[in-house]
PDB file of C-alpha atoms in Angstrom:
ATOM      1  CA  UNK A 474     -18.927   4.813   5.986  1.00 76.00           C
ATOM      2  CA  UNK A 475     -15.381   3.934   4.404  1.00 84.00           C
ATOM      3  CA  UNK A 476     -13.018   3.541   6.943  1.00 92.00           C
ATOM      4  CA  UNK A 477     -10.810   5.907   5.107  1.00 96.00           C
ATOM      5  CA  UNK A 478     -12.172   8.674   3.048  1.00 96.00           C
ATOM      6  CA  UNK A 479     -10.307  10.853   0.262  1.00 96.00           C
ATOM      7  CA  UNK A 480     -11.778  13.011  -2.571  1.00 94.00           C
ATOM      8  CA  UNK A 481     -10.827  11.087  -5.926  1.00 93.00           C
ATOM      9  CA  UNK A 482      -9.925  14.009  -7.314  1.00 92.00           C
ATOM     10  CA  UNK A 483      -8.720  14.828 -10.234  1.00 95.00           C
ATOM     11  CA  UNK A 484      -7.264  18.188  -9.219  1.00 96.00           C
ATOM     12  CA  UNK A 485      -5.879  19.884 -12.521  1.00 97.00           C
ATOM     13  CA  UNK A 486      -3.132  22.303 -11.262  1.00 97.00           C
ATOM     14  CA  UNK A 487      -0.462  24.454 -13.227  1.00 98.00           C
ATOM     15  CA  UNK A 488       3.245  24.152 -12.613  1.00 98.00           C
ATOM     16  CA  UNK A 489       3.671  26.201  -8.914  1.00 98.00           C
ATOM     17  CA  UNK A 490       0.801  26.144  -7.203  1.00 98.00           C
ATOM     18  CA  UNK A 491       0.218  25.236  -3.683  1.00 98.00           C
ATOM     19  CA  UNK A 492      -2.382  22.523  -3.569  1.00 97.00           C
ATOM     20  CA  UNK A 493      -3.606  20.107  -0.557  1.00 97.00           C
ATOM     21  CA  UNK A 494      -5.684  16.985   0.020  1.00 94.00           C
ATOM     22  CA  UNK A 495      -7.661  16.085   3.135  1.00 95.00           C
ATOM     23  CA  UNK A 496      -8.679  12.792   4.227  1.00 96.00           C
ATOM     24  CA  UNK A 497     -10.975  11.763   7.033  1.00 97.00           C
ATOM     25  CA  UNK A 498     -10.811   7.988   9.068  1.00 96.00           C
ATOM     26  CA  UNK A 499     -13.234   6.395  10.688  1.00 95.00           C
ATOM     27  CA  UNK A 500     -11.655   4.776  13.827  1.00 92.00           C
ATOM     28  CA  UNK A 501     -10.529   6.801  16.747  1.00 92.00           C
ATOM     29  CA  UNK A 502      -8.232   4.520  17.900  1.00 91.00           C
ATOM     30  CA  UNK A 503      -6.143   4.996  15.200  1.00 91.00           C
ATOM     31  CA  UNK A 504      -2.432   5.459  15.791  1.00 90.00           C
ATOM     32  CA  UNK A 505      -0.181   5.995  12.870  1.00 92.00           C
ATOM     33  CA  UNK A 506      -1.222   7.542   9.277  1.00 94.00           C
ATOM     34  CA  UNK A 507       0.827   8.153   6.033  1.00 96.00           C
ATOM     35  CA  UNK A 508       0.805   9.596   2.678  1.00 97.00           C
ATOM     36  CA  UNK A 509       1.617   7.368  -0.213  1.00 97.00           C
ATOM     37  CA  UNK A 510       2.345   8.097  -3.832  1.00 98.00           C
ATOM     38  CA  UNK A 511       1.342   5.893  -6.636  1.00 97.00           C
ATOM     39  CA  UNK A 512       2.480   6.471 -10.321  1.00 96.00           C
ATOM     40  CA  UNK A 513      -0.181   5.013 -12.873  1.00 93.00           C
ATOM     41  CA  UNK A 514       0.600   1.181 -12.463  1.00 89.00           C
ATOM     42  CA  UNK A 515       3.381   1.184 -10.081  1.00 93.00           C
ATOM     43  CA  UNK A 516       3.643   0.597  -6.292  1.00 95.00           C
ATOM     44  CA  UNK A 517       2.856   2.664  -3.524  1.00 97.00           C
ATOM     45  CA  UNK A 518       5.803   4.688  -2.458  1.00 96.00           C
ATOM     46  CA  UNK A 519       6.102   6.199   1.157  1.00 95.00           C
ATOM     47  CA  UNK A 520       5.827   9.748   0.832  1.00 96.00           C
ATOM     48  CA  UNK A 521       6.017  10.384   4.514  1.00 95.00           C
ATOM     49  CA  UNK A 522       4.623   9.196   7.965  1.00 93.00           C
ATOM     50  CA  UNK A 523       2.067  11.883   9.773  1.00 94.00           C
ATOM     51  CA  UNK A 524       3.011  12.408  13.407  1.00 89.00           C
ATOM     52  CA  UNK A 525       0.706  13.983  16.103  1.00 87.00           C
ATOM     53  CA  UNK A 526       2.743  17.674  15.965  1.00 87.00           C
ATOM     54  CA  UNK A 527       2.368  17.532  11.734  1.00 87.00           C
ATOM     55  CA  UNK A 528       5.771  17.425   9.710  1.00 92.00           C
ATOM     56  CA  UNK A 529       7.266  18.905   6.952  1.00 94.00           C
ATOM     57  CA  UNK A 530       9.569  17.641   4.251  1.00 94.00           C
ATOM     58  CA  UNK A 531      10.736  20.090   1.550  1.00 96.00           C
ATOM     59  CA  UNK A 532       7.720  21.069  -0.291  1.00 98.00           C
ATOM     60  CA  UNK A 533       5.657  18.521   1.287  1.00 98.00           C
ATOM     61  CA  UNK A 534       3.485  19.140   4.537  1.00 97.00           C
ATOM     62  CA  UNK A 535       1.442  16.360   5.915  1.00 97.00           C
ATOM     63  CA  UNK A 536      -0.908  17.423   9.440  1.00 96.00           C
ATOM     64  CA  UNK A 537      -2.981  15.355  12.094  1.00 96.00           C
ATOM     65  CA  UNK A 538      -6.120  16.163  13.643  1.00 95.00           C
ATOM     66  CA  UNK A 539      -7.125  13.345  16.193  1.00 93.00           C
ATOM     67  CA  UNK A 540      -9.948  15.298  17.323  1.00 93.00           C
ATOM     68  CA  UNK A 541     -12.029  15.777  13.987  1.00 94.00           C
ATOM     69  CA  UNK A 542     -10.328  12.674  12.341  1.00 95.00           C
ATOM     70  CA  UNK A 543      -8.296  14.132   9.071  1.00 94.00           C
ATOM     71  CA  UNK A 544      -4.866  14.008   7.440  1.00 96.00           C
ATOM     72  CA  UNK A 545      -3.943  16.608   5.060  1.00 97.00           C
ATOM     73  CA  UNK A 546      -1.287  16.984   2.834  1.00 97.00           C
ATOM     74  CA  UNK A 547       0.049  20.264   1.765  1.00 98.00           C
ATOM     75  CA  UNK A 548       2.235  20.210  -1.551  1.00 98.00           C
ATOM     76  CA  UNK A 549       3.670  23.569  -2.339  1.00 98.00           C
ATOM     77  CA  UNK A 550       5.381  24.684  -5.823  1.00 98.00           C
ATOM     78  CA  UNK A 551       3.920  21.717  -7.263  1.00 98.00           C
ATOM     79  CA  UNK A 552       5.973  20.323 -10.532  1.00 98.00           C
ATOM     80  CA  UNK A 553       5.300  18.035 -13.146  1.00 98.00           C
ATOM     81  CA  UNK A 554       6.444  15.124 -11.865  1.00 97.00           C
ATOM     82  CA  UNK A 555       4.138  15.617  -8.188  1.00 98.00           C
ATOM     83  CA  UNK A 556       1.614  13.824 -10.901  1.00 98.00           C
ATOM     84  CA  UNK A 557       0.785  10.903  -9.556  1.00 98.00           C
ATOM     85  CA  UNK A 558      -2.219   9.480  -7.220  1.00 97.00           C
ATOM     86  CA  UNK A 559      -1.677  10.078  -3.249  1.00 98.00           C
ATOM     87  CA  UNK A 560      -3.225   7.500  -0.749  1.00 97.00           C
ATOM     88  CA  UNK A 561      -4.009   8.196   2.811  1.00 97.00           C
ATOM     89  CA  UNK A 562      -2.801   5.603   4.866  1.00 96.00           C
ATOM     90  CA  UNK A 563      -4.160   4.712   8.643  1.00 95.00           C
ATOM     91  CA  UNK A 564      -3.242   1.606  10.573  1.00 92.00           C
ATOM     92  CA  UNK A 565      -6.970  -0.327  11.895  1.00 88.00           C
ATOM     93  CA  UNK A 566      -7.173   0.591  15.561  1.00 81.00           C
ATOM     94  CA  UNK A 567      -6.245  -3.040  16.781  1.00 79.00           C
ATOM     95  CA  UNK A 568      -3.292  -3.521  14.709  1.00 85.00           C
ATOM     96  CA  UNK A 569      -0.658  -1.681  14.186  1.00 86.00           C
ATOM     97  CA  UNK A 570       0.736  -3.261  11.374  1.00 89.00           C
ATOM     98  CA  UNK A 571      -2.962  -3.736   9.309  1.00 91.00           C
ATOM     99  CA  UNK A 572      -3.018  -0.619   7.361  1.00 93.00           C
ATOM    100  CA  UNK A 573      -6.192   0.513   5.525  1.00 94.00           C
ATOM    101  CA  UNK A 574      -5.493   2.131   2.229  1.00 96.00           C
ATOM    102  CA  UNK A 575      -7.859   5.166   1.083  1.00 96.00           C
ATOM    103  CA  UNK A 576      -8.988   5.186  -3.043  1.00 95.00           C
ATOM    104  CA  UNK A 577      -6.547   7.690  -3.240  1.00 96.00           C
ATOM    105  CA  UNK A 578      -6.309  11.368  -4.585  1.00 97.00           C
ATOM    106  CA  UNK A 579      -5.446  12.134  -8.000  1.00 97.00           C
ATOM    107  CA  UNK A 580      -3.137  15.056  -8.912  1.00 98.00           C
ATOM    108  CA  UNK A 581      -2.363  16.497 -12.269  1.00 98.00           C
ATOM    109  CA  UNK A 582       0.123  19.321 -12.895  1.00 98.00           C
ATOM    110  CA  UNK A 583       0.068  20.940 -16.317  1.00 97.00           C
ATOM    111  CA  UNK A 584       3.188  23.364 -17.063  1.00 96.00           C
TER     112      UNK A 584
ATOM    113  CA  UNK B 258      19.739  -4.607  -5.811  1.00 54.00           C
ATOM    114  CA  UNK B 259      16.537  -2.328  -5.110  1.00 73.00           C
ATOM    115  CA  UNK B 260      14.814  -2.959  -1.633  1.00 94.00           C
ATOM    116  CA  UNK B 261      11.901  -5.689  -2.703  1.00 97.00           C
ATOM    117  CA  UNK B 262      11.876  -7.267  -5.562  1.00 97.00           C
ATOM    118  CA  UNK B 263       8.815  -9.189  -7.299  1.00 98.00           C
ATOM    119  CA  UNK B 264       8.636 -11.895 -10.293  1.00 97.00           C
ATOM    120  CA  UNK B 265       7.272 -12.693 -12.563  1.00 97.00           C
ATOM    121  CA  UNK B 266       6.315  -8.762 -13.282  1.00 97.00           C
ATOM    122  CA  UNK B 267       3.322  -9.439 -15.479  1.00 97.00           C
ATOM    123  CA  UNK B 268       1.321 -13.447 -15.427  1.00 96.00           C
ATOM    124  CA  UNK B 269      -1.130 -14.415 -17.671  1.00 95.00           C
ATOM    125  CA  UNK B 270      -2.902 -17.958 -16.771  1.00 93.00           C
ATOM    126  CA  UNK B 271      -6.288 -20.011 -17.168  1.00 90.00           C
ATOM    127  CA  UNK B 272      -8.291 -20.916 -14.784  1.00 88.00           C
ATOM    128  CA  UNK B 273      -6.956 -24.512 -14.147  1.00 88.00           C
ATOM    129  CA  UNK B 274      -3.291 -23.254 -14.479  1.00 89.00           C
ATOM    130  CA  UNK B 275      -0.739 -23.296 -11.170  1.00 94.00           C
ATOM    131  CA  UNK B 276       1.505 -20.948 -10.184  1.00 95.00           C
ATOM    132  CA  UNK B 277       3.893 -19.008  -7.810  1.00 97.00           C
ATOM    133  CA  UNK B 278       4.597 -15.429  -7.269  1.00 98.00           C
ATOM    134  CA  UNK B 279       7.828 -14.468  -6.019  1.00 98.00           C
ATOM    135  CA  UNK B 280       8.878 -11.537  -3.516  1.00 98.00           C
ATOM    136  CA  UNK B 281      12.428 -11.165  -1.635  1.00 98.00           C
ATOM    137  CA  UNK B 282      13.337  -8.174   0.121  1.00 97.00           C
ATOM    138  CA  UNK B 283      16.758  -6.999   0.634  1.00 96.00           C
ATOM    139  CA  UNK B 284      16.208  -4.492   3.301  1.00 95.00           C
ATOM    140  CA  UNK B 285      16.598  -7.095   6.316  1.00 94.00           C
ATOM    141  CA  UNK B 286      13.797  -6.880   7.094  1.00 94.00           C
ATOM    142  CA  UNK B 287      11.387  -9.023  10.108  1.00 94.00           C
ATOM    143  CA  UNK B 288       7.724  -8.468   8.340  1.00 95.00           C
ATOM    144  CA  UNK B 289       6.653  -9.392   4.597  1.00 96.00           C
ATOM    145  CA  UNK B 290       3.034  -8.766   3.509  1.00 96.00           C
ATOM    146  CA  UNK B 291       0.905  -9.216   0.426  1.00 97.00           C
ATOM    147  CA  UNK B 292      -1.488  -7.116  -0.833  1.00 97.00           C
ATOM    148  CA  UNK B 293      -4.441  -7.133  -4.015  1.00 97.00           C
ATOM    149  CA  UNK B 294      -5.093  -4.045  -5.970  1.00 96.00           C
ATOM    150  CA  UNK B 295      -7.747  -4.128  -8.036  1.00 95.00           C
ATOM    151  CA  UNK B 296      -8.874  -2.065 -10.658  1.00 90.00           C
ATOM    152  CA  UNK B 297     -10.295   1.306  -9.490  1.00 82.00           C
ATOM    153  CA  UNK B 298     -10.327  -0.171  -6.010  1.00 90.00           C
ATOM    154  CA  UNK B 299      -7.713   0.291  -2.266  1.00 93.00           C
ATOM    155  CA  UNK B 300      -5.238  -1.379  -1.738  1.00 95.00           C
ATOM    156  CA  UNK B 301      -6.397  -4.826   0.337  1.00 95.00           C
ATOM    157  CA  UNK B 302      -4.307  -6.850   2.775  1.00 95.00           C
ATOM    158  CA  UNK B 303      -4.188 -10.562   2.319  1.00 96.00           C
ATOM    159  CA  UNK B 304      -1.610 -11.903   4.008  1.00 96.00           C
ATOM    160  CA  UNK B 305       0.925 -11.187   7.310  1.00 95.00           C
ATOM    161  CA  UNK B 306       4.380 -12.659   8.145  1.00 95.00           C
ATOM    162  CA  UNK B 307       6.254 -12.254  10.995  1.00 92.00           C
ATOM    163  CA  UNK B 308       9.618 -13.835  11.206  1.00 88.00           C
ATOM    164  CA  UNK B 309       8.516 -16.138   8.757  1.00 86.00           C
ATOM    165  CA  UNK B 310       5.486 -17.012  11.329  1.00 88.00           C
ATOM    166  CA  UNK B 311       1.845 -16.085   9.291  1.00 89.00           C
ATOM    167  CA  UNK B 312       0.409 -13.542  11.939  1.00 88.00           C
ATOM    168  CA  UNK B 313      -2.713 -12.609   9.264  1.00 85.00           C
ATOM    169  CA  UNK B 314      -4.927 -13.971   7.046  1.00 84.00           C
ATOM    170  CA  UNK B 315      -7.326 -12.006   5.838  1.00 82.00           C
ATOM    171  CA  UNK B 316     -10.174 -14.036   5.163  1.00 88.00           C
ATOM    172  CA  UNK B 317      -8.876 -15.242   1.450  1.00 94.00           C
ATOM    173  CA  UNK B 318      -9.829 -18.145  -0.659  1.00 94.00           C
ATOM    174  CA  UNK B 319      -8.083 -20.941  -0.177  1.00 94.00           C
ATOM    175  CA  UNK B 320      -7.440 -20.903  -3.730  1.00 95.00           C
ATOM    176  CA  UNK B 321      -4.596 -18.755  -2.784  1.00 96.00           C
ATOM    177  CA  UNK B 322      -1.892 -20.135  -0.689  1.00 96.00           C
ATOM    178  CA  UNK B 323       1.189 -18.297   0.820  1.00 96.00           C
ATOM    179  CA  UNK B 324       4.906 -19.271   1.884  1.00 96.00           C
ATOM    180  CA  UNK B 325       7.561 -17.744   3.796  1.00 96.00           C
ATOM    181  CA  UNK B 326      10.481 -20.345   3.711  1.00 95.00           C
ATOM    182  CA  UNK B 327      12.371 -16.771   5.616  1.00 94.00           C
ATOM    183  CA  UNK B 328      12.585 -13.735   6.654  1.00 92.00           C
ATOM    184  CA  UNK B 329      13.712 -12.624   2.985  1.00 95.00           C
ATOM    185  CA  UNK B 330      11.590 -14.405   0.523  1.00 97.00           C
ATOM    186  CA  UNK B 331       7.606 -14.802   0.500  1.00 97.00           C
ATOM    187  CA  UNK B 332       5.317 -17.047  -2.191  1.00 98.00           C
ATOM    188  CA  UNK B 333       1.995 -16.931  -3.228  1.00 98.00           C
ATOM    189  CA  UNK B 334       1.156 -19.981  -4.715  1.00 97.00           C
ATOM    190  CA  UNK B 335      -2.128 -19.507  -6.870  1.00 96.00           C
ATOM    191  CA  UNK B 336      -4.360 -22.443  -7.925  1.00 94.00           C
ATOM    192  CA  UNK B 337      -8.007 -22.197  -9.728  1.00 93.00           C
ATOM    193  CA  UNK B 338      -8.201 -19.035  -9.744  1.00 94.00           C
ATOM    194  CA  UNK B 339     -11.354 -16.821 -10.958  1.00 94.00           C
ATOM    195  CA  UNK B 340     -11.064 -14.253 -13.732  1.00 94.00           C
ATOM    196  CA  UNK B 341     -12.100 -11.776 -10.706  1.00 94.00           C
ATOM    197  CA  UNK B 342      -8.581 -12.937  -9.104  1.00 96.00           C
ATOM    198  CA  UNK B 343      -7.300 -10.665 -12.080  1.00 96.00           C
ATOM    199  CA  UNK B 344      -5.251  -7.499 -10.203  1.00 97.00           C
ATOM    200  CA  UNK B 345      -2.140  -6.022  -9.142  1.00 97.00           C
ATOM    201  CA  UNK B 346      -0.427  -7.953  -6.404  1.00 98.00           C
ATOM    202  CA  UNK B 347       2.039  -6.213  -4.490  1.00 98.00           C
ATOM    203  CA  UNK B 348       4.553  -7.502  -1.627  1.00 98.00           C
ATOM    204  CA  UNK B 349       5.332  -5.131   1.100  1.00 97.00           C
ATOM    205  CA  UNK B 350       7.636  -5.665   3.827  1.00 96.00           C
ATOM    206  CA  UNK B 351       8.297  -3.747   7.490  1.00 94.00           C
ATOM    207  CA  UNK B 352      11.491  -3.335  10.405  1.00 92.00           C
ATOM    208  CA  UNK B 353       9.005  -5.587  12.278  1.00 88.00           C
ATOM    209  CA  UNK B 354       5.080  -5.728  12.919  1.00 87.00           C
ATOM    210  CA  UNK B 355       5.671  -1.660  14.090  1.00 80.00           C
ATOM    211  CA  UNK B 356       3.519  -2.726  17.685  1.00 71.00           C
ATOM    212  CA  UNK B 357       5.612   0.199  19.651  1.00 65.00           C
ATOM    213  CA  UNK B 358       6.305   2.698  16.658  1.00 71.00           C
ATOM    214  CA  UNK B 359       4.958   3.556  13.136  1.00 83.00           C
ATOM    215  CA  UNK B 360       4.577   0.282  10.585  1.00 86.00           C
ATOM    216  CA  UNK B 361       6.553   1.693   7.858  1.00 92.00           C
ATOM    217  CA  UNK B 362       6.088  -0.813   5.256  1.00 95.00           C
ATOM    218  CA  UNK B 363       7.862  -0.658   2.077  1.00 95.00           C
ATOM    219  CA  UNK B 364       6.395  -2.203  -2.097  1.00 97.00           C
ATOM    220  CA  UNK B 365       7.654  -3.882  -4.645  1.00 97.00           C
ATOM    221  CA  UNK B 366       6.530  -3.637  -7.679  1.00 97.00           C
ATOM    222  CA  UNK B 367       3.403  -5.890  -8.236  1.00 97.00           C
ATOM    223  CA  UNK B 368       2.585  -8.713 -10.178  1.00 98.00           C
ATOM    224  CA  UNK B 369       0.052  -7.601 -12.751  1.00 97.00           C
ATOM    225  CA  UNK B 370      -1.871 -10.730 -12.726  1.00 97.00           C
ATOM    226  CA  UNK B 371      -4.408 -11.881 -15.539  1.00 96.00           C
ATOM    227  CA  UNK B 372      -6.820 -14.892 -15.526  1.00 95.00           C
ATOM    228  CA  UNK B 373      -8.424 -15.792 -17.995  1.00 92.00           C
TER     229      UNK B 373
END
């Protein structure tokens, strides 16, 4: 089992829908998880860090559940430039600073 | 100047060639990283440095080799390499190695690497 999980997507939206990505992790003693964004051939960007009571940021939703595992990430009035590929983050359980990096979630919005 | 920078942006070398990547940060910074990305592949850590300390490695080939001379500039120095070594590799740097609070770390760019 990956130690991160994500659906590779694509999802093929239009211009203002809500759409949202799960992601599962495979060690419980995980502590800290985040949603990056990655344009085609650029860096990772910090979208936002996931905290225990979920966290909202403009359109952007990100929630925790410790008990079954997953991350989501809500994205709401999605617009063209939300394109990009999102990555669940999770730090390994013994480190907190040794972050694993899922395969990442592909989003398209079309107008 | 943006937060970390990375050159050269794009390398192209053989398989006997030497040579050096190049990451600074300008955030100030305690923790510098470097990660591989290979095609359709996660992001992989290779290295970890701690005020300039190496607090991780990985389990890479000595055919790669980093440096932090401080706590604002980190090498990888690249020798032999394989044509498999061909991939996106991408300095990050961290506040500090995050052991009471969230590791925020932060990219640069990437050096799109190619050996041929």
């Amino acid at each position: 089992r990956k130690e991160v999980e994500q659906d590779p997507g694509p999802f093929n939206v239009p211009e203002g829908a809500t759409v949202a990505f799960n992601c599962t992790y495979s060690n419980s003693a995980s502590q800290s998880f985040f949603w990056y964004r990655q344009d085609c051939r650029k860096e990772p960007k910090l979208l936002m860090s996931v905290y225990s009571s979920g966290n909202e940021d403009g359109r952007f939703t990100a929630q925790l559940n410790r008990a079954s595992q997953y991350i989501s990430l809500l994205i709401r009035d999605s617009k063209l430039s939300d394109s990009a590929t999102y990555l669940c983050v999770v730090n390994r359980g013994d480190s907190s600073y040794k972050l694993i990096f899922g395969s990442g979630t592909r989003l398209l919005v079309r107008p | 100047e943006t937060g970390v920078t990375q050159t050269p942006r794009h390398l192209v070398m053989g398989m006997t060639n030497k040579k050096s990547l190049k990451c600074e940060q300008h955030l100030g910074h305690n923790a510098m990283y470097w990660y591989k990305q290979s095609a359709k592949k996660p992001l992989e850590l290779m290295f970890v440095y701690s005020l300039e300390e190496r607090v991780e490695n990985n389990s890479v080939p000595s055919r790669f080799s980093p440096e932090c001379p401080n706590s604002s500039h980190l090498f990888l120095h690249l020798h032999t390499l394989q044509p498999e070594d061909s991939a996106l590799y991408l300095c990050a740097s961290s506040q500090d190695l995050g052991v009471r609070s969230y590791n925020e770390q932060f990219f640069g760019p990437g050096t799109r690497l190619t050996v041929l």
